[in-house]
Coordinates of C-alpha atoms in Angstrom, one line a residue:
Chain A
M1 CA 35.5 8.9 -1.7
T2 CA 33.0 6.4 -3.1
G3 CA 30.5 5.5 -0.2
I4 CA 30.6 9.7 -0.2
Y5 CA 29.5 10.1 -4.0
L6 CA 27.1 7.6 -3.2
L7 CA 25.0 9.3 0.2
F8 CA 24.9 12.9 -2.1
I9 CA 22.4 11.3 -4.8
L10 CA 20.9 9.5 -2.1
M11 CA 20.4 12.8 -0.3
L12 CA 19.1 14.1 -4.1
A13 CA 17.0 11.7 -5.2
I14 CA 15.2 11.5 -1.9
F15 CA 14.4 15.1 -2.4
V16 CA 13.3 14.7 -5.9
G17 CA 10.6 12.3 -4.5
F18 CA 9.2 13.7 -1.6
E19 CA 9.0 16.5 -3.9
V20 CA 6.7 14.7 -6.9
I21 CA 5.3 12.2 -5.1
R22 CA 3.7 14.4 -2.9
K23 CA 1.7 15.8 -5.6
V24 CA -0.1 13.0 -5.6
P25 CA -3.8 13.3 -4.6
A26 CA -5.4 10.7 -2.8
T27 CA -7.3 8.9 -5.8
L28 CA -3.7 6.9 -7.4
H29 CA -2.8 6.7 -4.3
T30 CA -2.4 2.6 -4.7
P31 CA -1.6 2.2 -7.9
L32 CA 0.8 5.1 -6.9
M33 CA 1.8 2.2 -4.4
S34 CA 1.8 -0.4 -7.1
G35 CA 3.4 1.7 -10.0
A36 CA 6.6 2.7 -7.4
N37 CA 6.8 -1.0 -6.5
A38 CA 7.9 -1.6 -9.8
I39 CA 10.4 0.8 -9.5
S40 CA 11.2 -1.1 -6.6
G41 CA 11.8 -3.9 -8.7
I42 CA 15.2 -2.5 -10.5
T43 CA 16.9 -4.8 -8.0
L44 CA 16.6 -6.9 -10.9
I45 CA 19.3 -4.8 -12.6
G46 CA 22.2 -6.1 -9.7
A47 CA 20.1 -9.4 -9.6
L48 CA 20.9 -9.9 -13.6
A49 CA 24.9 -9.3 -12.4
L50 CA 25.1 -11.7 -10.4
A51 CA 23.2 -15.1 -12.0
G52 CA 25.2 -14.3 -14.5
S53 CA 29.2 -14.8 -12.9
E54 CA 30.6 -18.1 -13.3
S55 CA 32.4 -17.2 -9.8
G56 CA 30.8 -18.5 -7.2
S57 CA 27.6 -21.2 -7.4
W58 CA 25.8 -20.0 -4.4
S59 CA 25.9 -17.4 -6.0
T60 CA 24.7 -18.2 -8.7
W61 CA 22.1 -19.5 -7.1
L62 CA 21.0 -17.0 -4.5
G63 CA 21.7 -14.2 -7.4
A64 CA 19.5 -16.5 -10.2
A65 CA 16.6 -15.8 -7.3
A66 CA 16.5 -12.8 -7.1
V67 CA 16.3 -12.2 -11.1
F68 CA 13.3 -14.6 -10.4
F69 CA 12.0 -12.7 -7.9
A70 CA 12.4 -9.6 -8.6
T71 CA 11.2 -9.9 -12.3
I72 CA 7.8 -11.0 -10.4
N73 CA 7.8 -7.6 -8.9
V74 CA 8.7 -5.8 -12.0
I75 CA 6.1 -7.5 -14.8
G76 CA 3.5 -8.0 -11.8
G77 CA 3.2 -4.3 -10.1
Y78 CA 3.9 -2.8 -13.4
L79 CA 1.2 -4.3 -15.2
V80 CA -1.3 -4.7 -12.3
T81 CA -1.0 -0.7 -11.8
D82 CA -1.4 -1.1 -16.0
R83 CA -4.9 -1.7 -15.3
M84 CA -5.7 0.0 -12.4
L85 CA -5.0 3.3 -13.5
A86 CA -7.2 1.7 -17.8
M87 CA -10.0 1.8 -14.7
F88 CA -9.8 5.0 -13.9
K89 CA -12.1 7.3 -16.1
K90 CA -13.7 11.1 -16.6
K91 CA -17.3 10.9 -18.0
Chain B
M1 CA 37.2 5.4 -25.9
L2 CA 33.8 4.1 -25.0
S3 CA 33.6 1.8 -23.3
I4 CA 30.7 -0.5 -22.1
T5 CA 30.4 0.4 -18.5
L6 CA 30.0 3.9 -19.9
V7 CA 27.0 3.8 -22.0
I8 CA 25.5 1.8 -18.9
N9 CA 25.7 4.4 -16.3
A10 CA 24.9 6.4 -19.4
V11 CA 21.8 4.5 -19.5
Y12 CA 21.4 4.5 -16.4
V13 CA 21.3 8.4 -16.2
V14 CA 18.2 8.2 -18.3
C15 CA 16.0 5.5 -16.5
A16 CA 16.6 7.5 -13.2
A17 CA 15.0 10.5 -15.4
L18 CA 12.4 8.1 -17.4
F19 CA 11.8 7.3 -13.5
I20 CA 11.4 10.1 -12.0
F21 CA 8.3 11.4 -15.0
G22 CA 6.9 9.0 -15.1
L23 CA 6.2 9.7 -10.7
K24 CA 5.2 13.3 -11.7
M25 CA 2.7 12.3 -14.8
M26 CA 1.5 10.1 -11.4
G27 CA 0.0 13.6 -10.3
H28 CA -3.7 13.8 -12.5
P29 CA -5.9 10.2 -13.6
S30 CA -5.4 11.3 -17.4
T31 CA -1.8 11.0 -16.9
A32 CA -1.1 8.5 -15.0
R33 CA -1.1 5.4 -17.6
K34 CA 1.3 7.0 -20.0
G35 CA 3.3 7.8 -16.9
N36 CA 4.0 4.3 -15.5
L37 CA 4.4 2.9 -19.0
L38 CA 6.9 5.9 -19.3
S39 CA 8.5 4.6 -15.8
A40 CA 8.4 0.6 -17.6
V41 CA 10.1 1.9 -20.7
G42 CA 13.1 2.5 -18.6
M43 CA 13.1 -0.3 -16.5
L44 CA 13.2 -2.3 -19.7
A45 CA 16.0 0.1 -20.8
A46 CA 18.3 -0.6 -18.2
I47 CA 17.2 -4.5 -17.5
I48 CA 18.1 -4.5 -21.9
V49 CA 21.8 -2.2 -20.9
T50 CA 22.4 -5.1 -17.8
L51 CA 22.9 -7.7 -20.0
L52 CA 25.3 -5.5 -22.0
D53 CA 27.7 -6.1 -19.0
N54 CA 31.2 -7.7 -19.5
A55 CA 30.5 -9.5 -15.9
I56 CA 26.8 -11.6 -17.7
V57 CA 29.3 -14.7 -19.2
S58 CA 26.4 -17.4 -18.6
Y59 CA 23.2 -15.9 -20.0
Q60 CA 21.4 -19.8 -18.9
W61 CA 19.8 -19.0 -15.8
I62 CA 18.9 -15.5 -16.4
F63 CA 16.6 -17.0 -18.4
I64 CA 15.2 -19.2 -17.0
A65 CA 14.6 -17.0 -13.6
V66 CA 14.0 -14.3 -15.8
C67 CA 10.6 -16.4 -18.3
A68 CA 9.4 -17.6 -14.5
G69 CA 9.1 -14.8 -13.2
T70 CA 7.3 -12.8 -15.9
L71 CA 5.0 -16.5 -16.4
V72 CA 4.5 -15.9 -13.0
G73 CA 3.9 -11.4 -12.5
I74 CA 1.7 -12.4 -15.7
L75 CA -0.9 -14.3 -14.8
A76 CA -0.8 -12.1 -11.1
A77 CA -1.6 -9.2 -12.4
R78 CA -4.4 -10.5 -15.2
L79 CA -5.8 -12.9 -12.4
V80 CA -5.6 -10.8 -9.2
A81 CA -9.8 -9.1 -8.6
M82 CA -9.3 -5.8 -8.1
T83 CA -11.5 -6.4 -4.6
S84 CA -7.4 -8.1 -3.6
M85 CA -5.6 -5.5 -4.1
P86 CA -4.1 -5.4 -1.3
E87 CA -3.4 -8.6 -1.1
M88 CA -1.8 -8.2 -4.2
V89 CA 0.7 -4.6 -2.8
S90 CA 1.1 -6.9 -0.5
L91 CA 2.5 -9.6 -2.1
L92 CA 4.5 -7.7 -4.1
N93 CA 6.1 -5.4 -1.0
G94 CA 7.3 -8.2 0.2
V95 CA 8.9 -10.3 -3.1
G96 CA 10.2 -7.2 -3.9
G97 CA 11.6 -6.8 0.3
I98 CA 13.1 -10.8 -0.7
A99 CA 14.7 -9.6 -3.8
S100 CA 17.1 -7.2 -2.5
L101 CA 18.5 -10.2 0.3
L102 CA 19.2 -12.1 -1.5
V103 CA 20.7 -9.5 -4.0
A104 CA 23.0 -8.2 -0.6
W105 CA 24.0 -12.2 0.7
A106 CA 25.0 -13.2 -3.6
S107 CA 26.9 -9.4 -3.8
I108 CA 29.2 -10.3 -0.2
H109 CA 29.5 -13.7 -0.5
D110 CA 31.0 -12.8 -4.2
A111 CA 33.4 -10.2 -3.4
V112 CA 36.5 -11.5 -4.0
E113 CA 37.6 -7.9 -1.8
I114 CA 35.6 -6.2 1.1
N115 CA 35.5 -3.3 3.3
Q116 CA 33.3 -3.0 6.4
L117 CA 31.8 -0.4 4.0
M118 CA 30.0 -2.9 2.1
L119 CA 29.4 -5.0 4.6
L120 CA 27.0 -2.5 6.4
V121 CA 25.4 -1.8 4.1
G122 CA 25.3 -5.8 2.5
F123 CA 23.2 -6.4 6.7
L124 CA 20.9 -3.2 6.6
A125 CA 19.8 -5.2 2.6
I126 CA 19.0 -8.6 3.5
L127 CA 18.0 -6.5 7.4
I128 CA 14.9 -4.7 6.3
G129 CA 14.9 -6.6 2.7
G130 CA 13.5 -10.5 5.0
V131 CA 11.9 -8.0 7.7
T132 CA 10.0 -6.3 4.4
F133 CA 9.1 -9.4 3.3
S134 CA 8.3 -12.1 6.3
G135 CA 6.1 -8.7 7.2
S136 CA 4.3 -8.4 3.7
V137 CA 3.5 -12.3 4.6
V138 CA 2.3 -11.9 7.7
A139 CA 0.1 -8.7 6.1
W140 CA -1.2 -10.8 3.2
A141 CA -2.2 -13.3 5.4
K142 CA -4.3 -10.5 8.2
L143 CA -5.5 -9.0 4.9
S144 CA -7.1 -12.1 3.2
E145 CA -8.0 -13.8 6.6
R146 CA -5.6 -16.2 6.2
I147 CA -4.8 -16.0 10.3
A148 CA -7.0 -12.7 12.2
G149 CA -6.9 -9.6 11.1
R150 CA -7.0 -8.6 15.1
P151 CA -3.7 -7.7 17.4
L152 CA -1.4 -10.8 17.5
V153 CA -0.3 -10.8 21.3
F154 CA 1.0 -13.3 23.7
A155 CA 2.8 -13.0 27.2
G156 CA 6.2 -12.3 26.8
Q157 CA 6.1 -11.3 23.2
K158 CA 8.0 -7.7 24.7
F159 CA 10.8 -9.3 25.8
V160 CA 10.7 -11.8 23.0
N161 CA 11.4 -9.0 20.6
L162 CA 13.5 -7.0 22.7
L163 CA 15.8 -10.3 22.4
I164 CA 15.4 -10.4 18.7
V165 CA 16.8 -7.3 18.1
T166 CA 19.9 -7.2 20.9
A167 CA 21.0 -10.2 19.1
I168 CA 20.5 -9.0 15.9
V169 CA 23.2 -6.3 17.1
V170 CA 25.2 -8.6 17.9
C171 CA 25.3 -10.1 15.1
G172 CA 25.6 -7.2 12.9
Y173 CA 28.3 -7.0 14.1
L174 CA 29.6 -9.5 14.2
F175 CA 28.5 -9.4 10.2
V176 CA 31.0 -6.3 9.7
T177 CA 33.8 -7.8 11.5
Q178 CA 34.0 -11.1 10.3
P179 CA 32.8 -11.8 7.1
Q180 CA 33.7 -15.4 6.4
L181 CA 31.5 -16.2 9.0
D182 CA 28.9 -18.1 7.3
T183 CA 26.6 -19.5 9.9
V184 CA 26.7 -15.1 11.3
T185 CA 24.6 -14.5 7.4
Y186 CA 22.5 -17.2 8.1
A187 CA 21.2 -16.0 11.6
V188 CA 21.1 -12.7 9.8
V189 CA 18.7 -13.9 7.5
G190 CA 16.4 -16.2 9.9
L191 CA 16.4 -13.1 12.6
A192 CA 15.5 -10.7 9.2
L193 CA 12.8 -13.0 8.8
V194 CA 11.3 -13.5 12.1
F195 CA 12.0 -9.9 12.6
G196 CA 9.1 -8.7 10.1
I197 CA 7.0 -10.9 11.6
M198 CA 6.8 -9.8 14.8
L199 CA 6.3 -6.9 14.6
V200 CA 3.0 -7.4 11.5
L201 CA 1.7 -10.1 14.5
P202 CA 0.2 -7.0 16.9
I203 CA -0.9 -4.9 14.5
G204 CA -5.0 -5.5 13.1
G205 CA -6.3 -5.4 10.3
A206 CA -7.7 -1.6 9.9
D207 CA -5.0 0.3 10.5
M208 CA -3.3 -2.1 7.8
P209 CA -3.2 0.6 5.7
V210 CA -0.3 1.9 7.8
V211 CA 1.3 -1.3 7.6
I212 CA 1.0 -1.5 3.8
S213 CA 2.3 1.7 3.6
L214 CA 4.6 1.4 5.3
L215 CA 5.8 -2.4 4.0
N216 CA 6.0 -0.3 0.5
S217 CA 9.3 2.3 2.0
Y218 CA 11.1 -1.0 2.4
S219 CA 10.8 -2.5 0.4
G220 CA 12.6 0.5 -2.0
L221 CA 15.4 1.0 1.4
A222 CA 15.9 -2.2 0.6
A223 CA 16.5 -1.8 -3.0
C224 CA 18.4 1.5 -1.4
A225 CA 20.5 -0.4 0.3
A226 CA 20.9 -2.6 -1.8
G227 CA 22.8 0.0 -4.5
F228 CA 25.2 0.9 -1.8
A229 CA 26.7 -2.5 -1.5
L230 CA 26.8 -2.8 -5.4
Q231 CA 27.8 1.1 -5.4
N232 CA 24.8 1.1 -7.8
N233 CA 23.6 4.7 -9.3
L234 CA 20.3 3.4 -10.1
L235 CA 19.3 1.1 -7.0
I236 CA 19.7 4.0 -5.1
V237 CA 18.0 7.0 -7.0
A238 CA 15.2 4.5 -7.5
G239 CA 14.8 3.0 -4.4
S240 CA 14.6 6.2 -2.9
L241 CA 12.5 7.1 -4.6
V242 CA 10.0 3.7 -3.2
G243 CA 11.2 4.5 -0.2
A244 CA 9.7 8.5 0.3
S245 CA 6.6 7.8 -1.9
G246 CA 6.4 4.9 1.7
V247 CA 7.1 7.8 4.1
I248 CA 4.6 10.0 2.2
L249 CA 1.4 7.9 2.1
T250 CA 2.8 7.0 5.8
Q251 CA 2.2 10.0 7.4
I252 CA -1.4 10.9 5.4
M253 CA -1.9 7.6 7.6
C254 CA -1.0 8.0 10.6
K255 CA -2.7 12.3 10.6
A256 CA -5.4 10.6 9.2
M257 CA -5.8 7.9 12.0
N258 CA -4.7 10.8 14.6
R259 CA -1.6 9.2 15.7
S260 CA 2.3 8.9 15.6
L261 CA 3.4 5.6 13.7
S262 CA 4.9 3.9 16.8
N263 CA 1.5 4.2 18.7
V264 CA 0.3 2.1 15.2
L265 CA 2.6 -0.5 15.2
F266 CA 2.3 -0.4 19.5
S267 CA -0.7 0.2 20.1
G268 CA -1.4 -3.6 20.1
F269 CA 0.8 -4.2 23.2
Q270 CA -1.4 -1.6 25.1
S271 CA -4.7 -2.5 27.2
V272 CA -7.5 -1.5 25.8
V273 CA -9.1 1.6 26.6
S274 CA -12.0 1.4 27.6
S275 CA -14.6 4.7 27.4
D276 CA -17.0 4.3 30.6
M277 CA -18.3 7.3 28.7
V278 CA -22.0 5.2 27.3
I279 CA -23.4 6.0 24.6
E280 CA -27.1 6.2 24.8
G281 CA -29.6 5.7 22.3
E282 CA -32.1 4.6 19.5
V283 CA -31.3 3.6 16.5
K284 CA -34.0 3.9 14.0
P285 CA -34.1 0.7 11.3
L286 CA -35.3 1.7 8.0
S287 CA -36.8 -0.6 5.3
A288 CA -35.2 -0.5 1.1
E289 CA -39.0 0.7 0.8
D290 CA -38.7 3.7 3.1
A291 CA -35.1 4.8 1.7
F292 CA -36.5 5.0 -1.4
Y293 CA -39.0 7.5 -0.4
V294 CA -36.1 9.4 0.8
L295 CA -33.9 9.2 -2.4
E296 CA -36.1 9.5 -4.9
A297 CA -37.0 13.0 -3.5
A298 CA -33.1 13.6 -2.8
Q299 CA -32.0 17.0 -4.8
S300 CA -27.8 15.4 -3.2
V301 CA -26.8 12.2 -2.2
V302 CA -23.3 12.1 -0.9
V303 CA -21.9 8.6 -0.4
V304 CA -19.1 7.3 2.2
P305 CA -17.9 4.1 1.8
G306 CA -15.8 2.0 3.8
Y307 CA -14.4 -1.5 3.9
G308 CA -17.5 -3.2 4.7
M309 CA -17.8 -2.0 0.4
A310 CA -15.7 -4.2 -0.1
V311 CA -16.8 -6.7 1.9
A312 CA -19.8 -6.9 0.2
Q313 CA -18.2 -5.9 -3.3
A314 CA -21.4 -3.7 -3.7
Q315 CA -19.2 -0.8 -5.7
H316 CA -21.4 -2.1 -8.9
A317 CA -24.5 -2.3 -7.3
L318 CA -23.5 0.9 -6.0
K319 CA -22.8 2.8 -9.4
E320 CA -26.3 1.5 -10.4
L321 CA -28.3 2.3 -7.7
Q322 CA -25.7 6.8 -9.0
D323 CA -27.4 5.8 -12.2
L324 CA -30.7 6.0 -10.7
L325 CA -30.9 9.0 -9.0
E326 CA -28.7 10.8 -11.8
E327 CA -31.4 10.3 -14.0
N328 CA -33.7 11.4 -11.2
G329 CA -31.7 14.5 -11.6
C330 CA -29.9 14.2 -8.5
E331 CA -26.7 15.2 -7.6
V332 CA -24.6 12.4 -6.3
A333 CA -20.4 13.0 -4.7
Y334 CA -18.7 10.2 -3.6
A335 CA -16.6 11.5 0.0
I336 CA -13.9 9.6 0.9
H337 CA -11.7 8.8 3.7
P338 CA -7.7 8.4 4.0
V339 CA -8.2 5.4 5.6
A340 CA -11.1 3.8 4.0
G341 CA -10.6 0.4 3.3
R342 CA -6.8 -1.6 3.9
M343 CA -4.5 0.1 1.9
P344 CA -4.2 3.5 0.8
G345 CA -6.9 4.6 -1.8
H346 CA -8.3 1.5 -1.8
M347 CA -12.4 3.7 -1.7
N348 CA -10.8 4.8 -5.3
V349 CA -9.8 1.4 -6.8
L350 CA -13.0 0.0 -6.4
L351 CA -15.4 2.5 -7.4
A352 CA -13.0 2.6 -10.0
E353 CA -13.4 -0.2 -11.5
A354 CA -17.5 -0.2 -10.9
D355 CA -17.4 3.2 -13.7
V356 CA -18.5 5.2 -10.9
S357 CA -16.4 8.9 -12.5
Y358 CA -13.1 9.7 -10.4
E359 CA -13.8 13.6 -10.7
Q360 CA -17.3 12.8 -8.3
L361 CA -14.6 11.2 -5.3
F362 CA -13.4 13.7 -3.4
E363 CA -10.8 14.1 -0.9
M364 CA -12.5 14.6 3.1
D365 CA -11.8 18.4 3.2
E366 CA -13.2 19.0 0.2
I367 CA -16.5 17.8 1.1
N368 CA -17.3 18.7 4.4
P369 CA -17.5 22.1 4.7
R370 CA -20.2 21.5 2.6
M371 CA -21.5 18.2 3.7
E372 CA -24.8 20.3 5.2
T373 CA -26.4 21.0 1.8
F374 CA -26.7 17.1 0.5
D375 CA -29.9 15.8 1.8
V376 CA -29.0 12.2 1.8
A377 CA -25.2 11.0 3.1
M378 CA -25.0 6.9 2.3
V379 CA -23.1 6.1 4.8
I380 CA -21.9 2.1 3.1
G381 CA -19.7 -0.2 5.2
A382 CA -18.0 3.1 6.8
N383 CA -18.3 3.3 10.9
D384 CA -15.5 4.8 12.2
V385 CA -14.5 7.2 9.5
V386 CA -18.3 9.1 10.4
N387 CA -17.5 8.9 14.1
P388 CA -18.8 11.5 15.6
A389 CA -16.9 11.2 18.9
A390 CA -14.1 11.9 17.4
R391 CA -15.2 15.6 16.9
E392 CA -17.8 16.1 20.2
M393 CA -16.8 13.9 22.9
Q394 CA -13.5 14.3 25.0
G395 CA -12.0 10.8 25.9
S396 CA -13.0 9.3 23.1
P397 CA -10.1 7.3 22.1
I398 CA -11.0 8.6 18.9
Y399 CA -11.4 11.7 19.7
G400 CA -9.4 14.1 17.6
M401 CA -8.9 12.2 14.3
P402 CA -10.0 13.9 11.1
V403 CA -13.7 12.8 10.0
I404 CA -15.9 12.6 7.3
N405 CA -18.7 14.9 9.1
A406 CA -21.6 12.3 7.7
D407 CA -23.8 12.9 10.5
L408 CA -24.0 17.2 9.5
A409 CA -25.8 15.8 6.4
K410 CA -29.9 16.3 6.6
N411 CA -30.4 12.5 6.6
V412 CA -28.4 9.7 7.6
F413 CA -28.5 6.3 6.5
V414 CA -25.9 3.7 7.7
F415 CA -25.8 0.8 6.0
K416 CA -24.3 -1.8 8.0
R417 CA -24.5 -5.9 8.7
S418 CA -25.6 -6.0 12.0
M419 CA -25.2 -3.3 15.8
A420 CA -21.6 -4.6 15.6
S421 CA -18.7 -2.0 16.2
G422 CA -16.2 -0.9 13.3
F423 CA -12.8 -1.6 14.3
A424 CA -11.6 0.6 17.5
G425 CA -14.1 -1.5 19.3
I426 CA -16.3 1.9 20.4
D427 CA -20.1 2.9 19.5
N428 CA -20.5 5.5 17.1
P429 CA -22.9 7.7 18.3
L430 CA -23.6 8.4 14.5
F431 CA -26.2 5.0 14.6
F432 CA -28.6 7.4 17.2
K433 CA -28.8 10.5 16.0
D434 CA -32.2 12.1 15.8
N435 CA -31.3 12.6 12.2
S436 CA -29.7 9.2 10.7
N437 CA -31.5 5.7 10.0
M438 CA -29.9 1.9 10.0
I439 CA -31.1 -0.3 7.1
F440 CA -29.6 -3.8 8.4
G441 CA -28.3 -6.3 6.2
D442 CA -26.0 -6.7 4.4
A443 CA -24.7 -3.9 2.0
K444 CA -25.0 -5.5 -1.7
D445 CA -28.9 -6.7 -0.9
S446 CA -30.0 -3.7 0.5
L447 CA -28.7 -1.8 -2.4
N448 CA -30.1 -4.1 -5.4
A449 CA -34.2 -3.6 -2.8
I450 CA -33.7 -0.2 -3.1
I451 CA -33.0 -0.3 -6.9
R452 CA -35.6 -2.8 -7.5
Q453 CA -37.6 0.2 -6.0
F454 CA -36.7 2.5 -8.7
D455 CA -37.4 0.0 -11.4
D456 CA -41.0 -1.0 -10.0
D457 CA -41.9 3.0 -9.8

């Protein structure tokens, strides 16, 4: 049943995503991409639990590496998006 | 009782709402920056509340990895040049992919009791994450010209690809049925990485906007699959938002090239379509001085930038010329084709960097109906996106592609390095039209030469 419940969330989120993002103008497509990319760094929260567990050392290592990469994704993504958006000015 | 799991999940709901609101505010340039901040706040809340999880017993490695990642992230975001943004976005896609791969791998390795559904989604997360990572690295290498930008194909590539796909299916089956075998996991990771490389190698530089959008969507889908493996709602929601965004961009890019996604992905394998139509005519070179006289008299000018503008870094010189023209009472507009440049919105970012107001940037469909009213169309480093053959020459490889009708303006100035054809390898009848003139040379130098004429005047 959990699988079905998760699929429900997936389906609704996809619809919301399509509706919201379709309205983004072409001029903002690059920041949209890097900003969305930062959001995909959400894997970080999955990685944190794995890197912090004391179970097998192998999965702790994998988790720590995942934390490293996901942090780059989150920090780099949001900062570079902000840097770009700061340049979009009206006259 | 207020358990910690409940608190964490309640905060996750708020975070999901913040992500959606953040993306919604991306709908307009005036609110976009706030939207990005909102989304970042959501991310921070999600991270902090996750750290409260009882499952986390040791913070040592988390601390080290977060610090290292933050440092790399800050440095990358601060130091990257605006012109290298396609490479940067591509690499960020890649790190997102590898993170999802590692999370899925670790969660499966870690799991005490595991069912086949979890193994299946874990396999998908590893596969998509691996393809995203290695594909993005190849895309980055192509964009930064560390390897050739043209489609790279070798004899028997189709056969090799078929072999890889078969191996992935077989390993996938073993992965789900016999999760205790570590070798299978290694094989899946390795195959996913090789598959990503093989997927992007045969794609040419001009098709990079599609590839980057697609990899963007994959990075979201990988996070989504990892979310299923961990049974984490927020991962699923955030991942599918990103997936949707990438799919929409991919669709827009494909539509703007009048090609299907499969055509973009696999056309490197087809022999080059050679058109037997010969375009004949004479090109008329124009000096900077003559260009200046026409521009000085012009009431309205439309600029059509392309990848060549990014290469020549001509956006600042362009803005300088724009200011001079506006002082002269001339209206200046910019016409941006969806696939101009190497990623969606590439030209807009470069022009924003040069301080051009976003209100002066027009999409193809807005500008085409009034193209006839412009005195001068300045085509800067663009070729295929202004090719009238797309409109009038049936049988041309780009026939049917929506283009900016620069040739309908009263005068057309084409800033071009030499007479080489664009990425599609086809001649552009625009260059031979009666109303068009070529200004040969580096776009930045040519623009500066015109600016000097204004200053002397």
